[in-house]
Amino acid sequence: MLTFHKLVVTVGILSLIDRTSSFSMGAPDSACSAMMPGHSHPSQSGSPPANFTLTSNTVLPGEMIGLELVATDNSQFKGFIIQARSVEQKDRQIGSFVVSGDDASYMTCGRGIHNSITHRKSNGKSSMKAQWLAPTDFE
């Protein structure tokens, strides 16, 4: 059984302040590598505005695992990027995501399809759920 520690999950919270140059339809492709949105607004500092949780601590090749991004302290977040990256090759996105509803949309970063997700609209969100599918050769 493989532990989720073999996977680096990176979550980027893009925008929390109303006055910013924003990407209302999600992060641009240029945000794939550095996971920096390119806003004219400085990066968020302090405590994370949301918690990222997984439905399990382990995942096997070809299995799906649920994930949820939930705002803290009854607040809301506007934007996000979520990717799963290889521990050995930290610049390589792995697996693919499955989303439903209209809070998230797919990004295709580097090689692969639907290997990143971002916000679909700039409205405030208190939570967002998705699933991640581990590749069949996941170690």
mmCIF file of C-alpha atoms in Angstrom:
data_model
loop_
_atom_site.group_PDB
_atom_site.id
_atom_site.type_symbol
_atom_site.label_atom_id
_atom_site.label_comp_id
_atom_site.label_asym_id
_atom_site.label_seq_id
_atom_site.Cartn_x
_atom_site.Cartn_y
_atom_site.Cartn_z
ATOM 1 C CA MET A 1 0.000 0.000 0.000
ATOM 2 C CA LEU A 2 1.353 3.388 -0.926
ATOM 3 C CA THR A 3 1.157 6.367 1.362
ATOM 4 C CA PHE A 4 0.134 9.763 0.219
ATOM 5 C CA HIS A 5 3.518 11.015 1.434
ATOM 6 C CA LYS A 6 4.890 9.927 -1.957
ATOM 7 C CA LEU A 7 2.943 12.766 -3.452
ATOM 8 C CA VAL A 8 3.397 16.453 -3.025
ATOM 9 C CA VAL A 9 0.094 18.261 -3.179
ATOM 10 C CA THR A 10 0.403 21.923 -3.760
ATOM 11 C CA VAL A 11 -2.425 24.264 -3.171
ATOM 12 C CA GLY A 12 -2.255 27.848 -4.245
ATOM 13 C CA ILE A 13 -4.804 30.250 -2.913
ATOM 14 C CA LEU A 14 -4.945 32.910 -5.569
ATOM 15 C CA SER A 15 -7.081 35.742 -4.381
ATOM 16 C CA LEU A 16 -8.751 36.759 -1.160
ATOM 17 C CA ILE A 17 -9.112 40.503 -1.500
ATOM 18 C CA ASP A 18 -11.839 42.174 -3.527
ATOM 19 C CA ARG A 19 -9.565 44.820 -5.062
ATOM 20 C CA THR A 20 -7.116 43.000 -7.280
ATOM 21 C CA SER A 21 -6.379 42.317 -10.908
ATOM 22 C CA SER A 22 -7.994 38.929 -10.965
ATOM 23 C CA PHE A 23 -8.499 36.010 -13.278
ATOM 24 C CA SER A 24 -12.234 35.504 -12.928
ATOM 25 C CA MET A 25 -12.263 32.461 -15.212
ATOM 26 C CA GLY A 26 -9.428 30.649 -13.432
ATOM 27 C CA ALA A 27 -5.681 30.771 -13.372
ATOM 28 C CA PRO A 28 -3.882 31.293 -16.680
ATOM 29 C CA ASP A 29 -1.682 28.568 -18.156
ATOM 30 C CA SER A 30 1.341 30.671 -17.241
ATOM 31 C CA ALA A 31 0.572 29.833 -13.572
ATOM 32 C CA CYS A 32 1.191 26.095 -14.091
ATOM 33 C CA SER A 33 4.868 25.936 -13.133
ATOM 34 C CA ALA A 34 5.294 28.420 -10.315
ATOM 35 C CA MET A 35 1.645 28.290 -9.207
ATOM 36 C CA MET A 36 1.721 32.054 -8.908
ATOM 37 C CA PRO A 37 -1.336 33.733 -10.390
ATOM 38 C CA GLY A 38 0.362 36.832 -11.755
ATOM 39 C CA HIS A 39 -1.985 39.266 -10.027
ATOM 40 C CA SER A 40 -0.850 42.786 -9.363
ATOM 41 C CA HIS A 41 -1.753 41.997 -5.735
ATOM 42 C CA PRO A 42 1.056 40.739 -3.441
ATOM 43 C CA SER A 43 0.979 37.133 -2.239
ATOM 44 C CA GLN A 44 -1.181 36.318 0.759
ATOM 45 C CA SER A 45 0.747 36.073 4.018
ATOM 46 C CA GLY A 46 -0.133 34.845 7.475
ATOM 47 C CA SER A 47 -2.310 31.878 8.290
ATOM 48 C CA PRO A 48 -3.747 29.944 5.360
ATOM 49 C CA PRO A 49 -7.285 31.102 4.561
ATOM 50 C CA ALA A 50 -8.407 27.527 3.870
ATOM 51 C CA ASN A 51 -7.767 23.951 4.957
ATOM 52 C CA PHE A 52 -6.969 21.222 2.452
ATOM 53 C CA THR A 53 -8.133 17.736 3.431
ATOM 54 C CA LEU A 54 -8.047 14.308 1.816
ATOM 55 C CA THR A 55 -10.540 11.466 2.273
ATOM 56 C CA SER A 56 -7.740 8.951 2.891
ATOM 57 C CA ASN A 57 -4.075 8.803 3.878
ATOM 58 C CA THR A 58 -3.294 6.193 1.231
ATOM 59 C CA VAL A 59 -3.998 5.704 -2.444
ATOM 60 C CA LEU A 60 -3.166 2.834 -4.792
ATOM 61 C CA PRO A 61 -2.336 3.085 -8.494
ATOM 62 C CA GLY A 62 -5.482 3.807 -10.495
ATOM 63 C CA GLU A 63 -7.536 4.679 -7.386
ATOM 64 C CA MET A 64 -9.368 7.925 -6.706
ATOM 65 C CA ILE A 65 -9.050 9.972 -3.564
ATOM 66 C CA GLY A 66 -11.378 12.803 -2.550
ATOM 67 C CA LEU A 67 -10.135 16.243 -1.608
ATOM 68 C CA GLU A 68 -11.748 19.324 -0.156
ATOM 69 C CA LEU A 69 -10.663 22.915 0.225
ATOM 70 C CA VAL A 70 -12.604 24.622 3.036
ATOM 71 C CA ALA A 71 -12.349 28.270 4.082
ATOM 72 C CA THR A 72 -11.389 28.885 7.701
ATOM 73 C CA ASP A 73 -13.224 31.059 10.222
ATOM 74 C CA ASN A 74 -16.471 31.307 8.214
ATOM 75 C CA SER A 75 -14.606 33.252 5.531
ATOM 76 C CA GLN A 76 -14.474 32.722 1.773
ATOM 77 C CA PHE A 77 -11.778 32.329 -0.851
ATOM 78 C CA LYS A 78 -12.044 33.341 -4.483
ATOM 79 C CA GLY A 79 -9.326 31.551 -6.373
ATOM 80 C CA PHE A 80 -7.154 28.469 -6.188
ATOM 81 C CA ILE A 81 -4.878 26.138 -8.123
ATOM 82 C CA ILE A 82 -4.538 22.510 -7.061
ATOM 83 C CA GLN A 83 -1.961 20.126 -8.493
ATOM 84 C CA ALA A 84 -0.456 16.795 -7.491
ATOM 85 C CA ARG A 85 3.274 16.626 -8.162
ATOM 86 C CA SER A 86 5.870 13.899 -8.152
ATOM 87 C CA VAL A 87 8.152 13.809 -5.115
ATOM 88 C CA GLU A 88 11.095 12.819 -7.310
ATOM 89 C CA GLN A 89 10.372 15.366 -10.061
ATOM 90 C CA LYS A 90 8.799 18.294 -8.251
ATOM 91 C CA ASP A 91 8.137 20.181 -11.489
ATOM 92 C CA ARG A 92 6.021 17.320 -12.920
ATOM 93 C CA GLN A 93 2.263 17.172 -12.359
ATOM 94 C CA ILE A 94 0.894 13.643 -12.009
ATOM 95 C CA GLY A 95 -2.514 12.017 -12.081
ATOM 96 C CA SER A 96 -5.702 13.761 -13.091
ATOM 97 C CA PHE A 97 -8.641 15.423 -11.403
ATOM 98 C CA VAL A 98 -12.376 14.918 -11.621
ATOM 99 C CA VAL A 99 -14.586 17.893 -10.763
ATOM 100 C CA SER A 100 -18.322 18.419 -10.722
ATOM 101 C CA GLY A 101 -20.382 21.556 -10.340
ATOM 102 C CA ASP A 102 -19.223 24.976 -11.410
ATOM 103 C CA ASP A 103 -16.663 25.940 -8.752
ATOM 104 C CA ALA A 104 -13.653 24.382 -10.510
ATOM 105 C CA SER A 105 -12.377 23.861 -14.019
ATOM 106 C CA TYR A 106 -9.556 21.823 -15.498
ATOM 107 C CA MET A 107 -6.094 22.981 -16.441
ATOM 108 C CA THR A 108 -3.657 20.951 -18.495
ATOM 109 C CA CYS A 109 -0.170 21.770 -17.328
ATOM 110 C CA GLY A 110 2.862 20.217 -18.966
ATOM 111 C CA ARG A 111 2.241 16.631 -19.990
ATOM 112 C CA GLY A 112 -1.066 14.992 -19.204
ATOM 113 C CA ILE A 113 -4.709 15.970 -19.259
ATOM 114 C CA HIS A 114 -6.736 17.538 -16.442
ATOM 115 C CA ASN A 115 -3.702 17.357 -14.167
ATOM 116 C CA SER A 116 -4.497 20.635 -12.381
ATOM 117 C CA ILE A 117 -7.665 22.427 -11.348
ATOM 118 C CA THR A 118 -8.463 26.078 -10.776
ATOM 119 C CA HIS A 119 -11.446 28.239 -9.886
ATOM 120 C CA ARG A 120 -14.053 28.731 -12.596
ATOM 121 C CA LYS A 121 -15.569 31.967 -11.279
ATOM 122 C CA SER A 122 -14.296 34.757 -9.064
ATOM 123 C CA ASN A 123 -17.236 34.573 -6.654
ATOM 124 C CA GLY A 124 -16.524 33.819 -2.999
ATOM 125 C CA LYS A 125 -16.454 30.132 -2.087
ATOM 126 C CA SER A 126 -16.592 28.550 1.344
ATOM 127 C CA SER A 127 -15.552 25.131 0.038
ATOM 128 C CA MET A 128 -14.690 23.147 -3.071
ATOM 129 C CA LYS A 129 -14.603 19.367 -3.566
ATOM 130 C CA ALA A 130 -12.910 17.277 -6.242
ATOM 131 C CA GLN A 131 -11.335 13.881 -6.747
ATOM 132 C CA TRP A 132 -7.815 12.955 -7.819
ATOM 133 C CA LEU A 133 -7.099 9.852 -9.878
ATOM 134 C CA ALA A 134 -3.684 8.305 -9.231
ATOM 135 C CA PRO A 135 -1.865 7.198 -12.374
ATOM 136 C CA THR A 136 -1.716 3.444 -12.995
ATOM 137 C CA ASP A 137 2.072 3.514 -12.522
ATOM 138 C CA PHE A 138 1.860 5.489 -9.263
ATOM 139 C CA GLU A 139 4.516 4.442 -6.743
#
